[in-house]
PDB file of C-alpha atoms in Angstrom:
ATOM      1  CA  CYS A  22      -0.971  -9.911   2.103  1.00 65.00           C
ATOM      2  CA  SER A  23       2.357 -11.651   1.571  1.00 69.00           C
ATOM      3  CA  LEU A  24       4.348 -14.702   2.535  1.00 71.00           C
ATOM      4  CA  GLN A  25       8.011 -13.963   3.132  1.00 74.00           C
ATOM      5  CA  ARG A  26      11.158 -15.993   3.643  1.00 80.00           C
ATOM      6  CA  ARG A  27      14.404 -14.343   4.738  1.00 82.00           C
ATOM      7  CA  HIS A  28      12.792 -10.909   4.259  1.00 76.00           C
ATOM      8  CA  GLN A  29      11.989 -11.638   0.610  1.00 78.00           C
ATOM      9  CA  LYS A  30       8.460 -11.831  -0.744  1.00 75.00           C
ATOM     10  CA  ILE A  31       7.624 -15.271  -2.072  1.00 78.00           C
ATOM     11  CA  ILE A  32       3.874 -14.934  -2.595  1.00 77.00           C
ATOM     12  CA  GLU A  33       1.676 -11.867  -2.565  1.00 73.00           C
ATOM     13  CA  GLU A  34      -2.104 -11.914  -2.598  1.00 75.00           C
ATOM     14  CA  ALA A  35      -3.897  -8.711  -3.462  1.00 77.00           C
ATOM     15  CA  PRO A  36      -6.256  -7.696  -2.237  1.00 79.00           C
ATOM     16  CA  ALA A  37      -5.964  -9.841   0.875  1.00 81.00           C
ATOM     17  CA  SER A  38      -8.954 -12.194   0.627  1.00 79.00           C
ATOM     18  CA  ASP A  39      -9.637 -12.627   4.337  1.00 83.00           C
ATOM     19  CA  LEU A  40      -9.097  -9.017   5.453  1.00 87.00           C
ATOM     20  CA  PRO A  41     -12.361  -7.539   6.744  1.00 89.00           C
ATOM     21  CA  ASP A  42     -13.519  -4.408   4.917  1.00 90.00           C
ATOM     22  CA  THR A  43     -13.477  -2.427   8.169  1.00 91.00           C
ATOM     23  CA  ILE A  44      -9.766  -3.092   8.657  1.00 92.00           C
ATOM     24  CA  ARG A  45      -9.059  -2.463   4.949  1.00 91.00           C
ATOM     25  CA  MET A  46     -10.749   0.955   5.219  1.00 93.00           C
ATOM     26  CA  GLU A  47      -8.869   1.807   8.426  1.00 94.00           C
ATOM     27  CA  LEU A  48      -5.535   0.826   6.825  1.00 94.00           C
ATOM     28  CA  GLY A  49      -6.298   3.113   3.888  1.00 93.00           C
ATOM     29  CA  GLU A  50      -7.198   5.994   6.194  1.00 96.00           C
ATOM     30  CA  LYS A  51      -3.988   5.544   8.214  1.00 96.00           C
ATOM     31  CA  ALA A  52      -1.906   5.411   5.013  1.00 94.00           C
ATOM     32  CA  VAL A  53      -3.422   8.707   3.840  1.00 94.00           C
ATOM     33  CA  MET A  54      -2.780  10.226   7.269  1.00 95.00           C
ATOM     34  CA  ALA A  55       0.884   9.154   7.103  1.00 95.00           C
ATOM     35  CA  ALA A  56       1.344  10.733   3.666  1.00 93.00           C
ATOM     36  CA  LYS A  57      -0.365  13.960   4.732  1.00 94.00           C
ATOM     37  CA  ALA A  58       1.724  14.137   7.917  1.00 96.00           C
ATOM     38  CA  VAL A  59       4.874  14.549   5.822  1.00 95.00           C
ATOM     39  CA  ASP A  60       3.166  16.501   2.992  1.00 93.00           C
ATOM     40  CA  TYR A  61       3.888  13.680   0.524  1.00 90.00           C
ATOM     41  CA  GLN A  62       2.152  14.204  -2.818  1.00 85.00           C
ATOM     42  CA  ASN A  63       3.141  11.414  -5.170  1.00 86.00           C
ATOM     43  CA  ALA A  64       2.767   7.670  -5.657  1.00 84.00           C
ATOM     44  CA  GLY A  65       4.137   5.448  -2.926  1.00 86.00           C
ATOM     45  CA  THR A  66       3.220   2.746  -0.468  1.00 87.00           C
ATOM     46  CA  VAL A  67       2.606   2.614   3.241  1.00 91.00           C
ATOM     47  CA  GLU A  68       3.096  -0.816   4.772  1.00 89.00           C
ATOM     48  CA  PHE A  69       1.603  -2.200   7.957  1.00 91.00           C
ATOM     49  CA  LEU A  70       1.915  -5.426   9.921  1.00 88.00           C
ATOM     50  CA  LEU A  71      -1.360  -7.057  10.946  1.00 88.00           C
ATOM     51  CA  ASP A  72      -1.408  -8.917  14.257  1.00 89.00           C
ATOM     52  CA  THR A  73      -3.356 -12.048  13.303  1.00 83.00           C
ATOM     53  CA  GLN A  74      -3.258 -13.296  16.893  1.00 86.00           C
ATOM     54  CA  ASN A  75      -5.203 -10.253  18.052  1.00 82.00           C
ATOM     55  CA  LYS A  76      -8.936 -10.674  17.401  1.00 78.00           C
ATOM     56  CA  ASP A  77      -9.637  -6.920  17.292  1.00 80.00           C
ATOM     57  CA  GLY A  78      -7.504  -6.473  14.146  1.00 80.00           C
ATOM     58  CA  ALA A  79      -4.558  -4.568  15.603  1.00 91.00           C
ATOM     59  CA  PHE A  80      -2.043  -3.393  13.031  1.00 93.00           C
ATOM     60  CA  TYR A  81       1.222  -1.502  13.225  1.00 93.00           C
ATOM     61  CA  PHE A  82       3.032   0.896  10.913  1.00 94.00           C
ATOM     62  CA  CYS A  83       5.998  -0.777   9.204  1.00 91.00           C
ATOM     63  CA  GLU A  84       7.348   1.641   6.581  1.00 92.00           C
ATOM     64  CA  MET A  85       6.546   4.209   3.930  1.00 93.00           C
ATOM     65  CA  ASN A  86       8.150   3.897   0.490  1.00 90.00           C
ATOM     66  CA  THR A  87       8.155   7.113  -1.508  1.00 87.00           C
ATOM     67  CA  ARG A  88       8.372   5.333  -4.840  1.00 87.00           C
ATOM     68  CA  LEU A  89       6.505   2.760  -6.844  1.00 87.00           C
ATOM     69  CA  GLN A  90       7.109  -0.790  -5.741  1.00 84.00           C
ATOM     70  CA  VAL A  91       8.108  -3.546  -8.146  1.00 82.00           C
ATOM     71  CA  GLU A  92       4.580  -4.929  -7.631  1.00 82.00           C
ATOM     72  CA  HIS A  93       2.942  -1.736  -8.953  1.00 86.00           C
ATOM     73  CA  PRO A  94       1.584  -3.449 -12.101  1.00 89.00           C
ATOM     74  CA  ILE A  95      -0.557  -5.654  -9.821  1.00 86.00           C
ATOM     75  CA  THR A  96      -1.916  -2.557  -8.082  1.00 86.00           C
ATOM     76  CA  GLU A  97      -2.652  -1.057 -11.498  1.00 91.00           C
ATOM     77  CA  MET A  98      -4.515  -4.205 -12.568  1.00 90.00           C
ATOM     78  CA  ILE A  99      -6.601  -4.265  -9.386  1.00 88.00           C
ATOM     79  CA  THR A 100      -7.410  -0.540  -9.269  1.00 88.00           C
ATOM     80  CA  LYS A 101      -7.521   0.074 -13.053  1.00 93.00           C
ATOM     81  CA  GLN A 102      -5.311   3.147 -12.471  1.00 91.00           C
ATOM     82  CA  ASP A 103      -2.057   3.974 -14.273  1.00 93.00           C
ATOM     83  CA  LEU A 104       0.289   4.913 -11.416  1.00 91.00           C
ATOM     84  CA  VAL A 105       3.194   5.845 -13.690  1.00 92.00           C
ATOM     85  CA  GLU A 106       0.945   8.266 -15.580  1.00 92.00           C
ATOM     86  CA  TRP A 107      -0.098   9.761 -12.232  1.00 89.00           C
ATOM     87  CA  GLN A 108       3.543  10.276 -11.269  1.00 89.00           C
ATOM     88  CA  LEU A 109       4.248  12.038 -14.557  1.00 91.00           C
ATOM     89  CA  ARG A 110       1.186  14.269 -14.154  1.00 91.00           C
ATOM     90  CA  ILE A 111       2.214  15.220 -10.621  1.00 89.00           C
ATOM     91  CA  ALA A 112       5.761  16.023 -11.834  1.00 89.00           C
ATOM     92  CA  ALA A 113       4.251  18.254 -14.544  1.00 93.00           C
ATOM     93  CA  GLY A 114       2.236  20.119 -11.902  1.00 91.00           C
ATOM     94  CA  GLU A 115      -1.118  18.735 -13.016  1.00 91.00           C
ATOM     95  CA  GLU A 116      -3.995  18.005 -10.677  1.00 82.00           C
ATOM     96  CA  LEU A 117      -5.061  14.378 -10.211  1.00 74.00           C
ATOM     97  CA  PRO A 118      -8.678  13.319 -10.650  1.00 70.00           C
TER      98      PRO A 118
END
């Protein structure tokens, strides 16, 4: 969840504190589907826009970045996973856990 000004992130909250678990799970499923659709097998991000005016939690695909984002250390802190190590393992042909 981020606050932006002139297309630049000013504040990012992760994980989004007021996002219902059902929507969080659906976003994750859609992100995996997007990566599988293009046979992508590395670290990256899939971004969505959430329509906060819509009470049923509608969201829309925004973009897929096939690289680590500058915010990846925050993701690593939250998930307790080393994403750079994962990228190196994938490049070496290793299987991920």
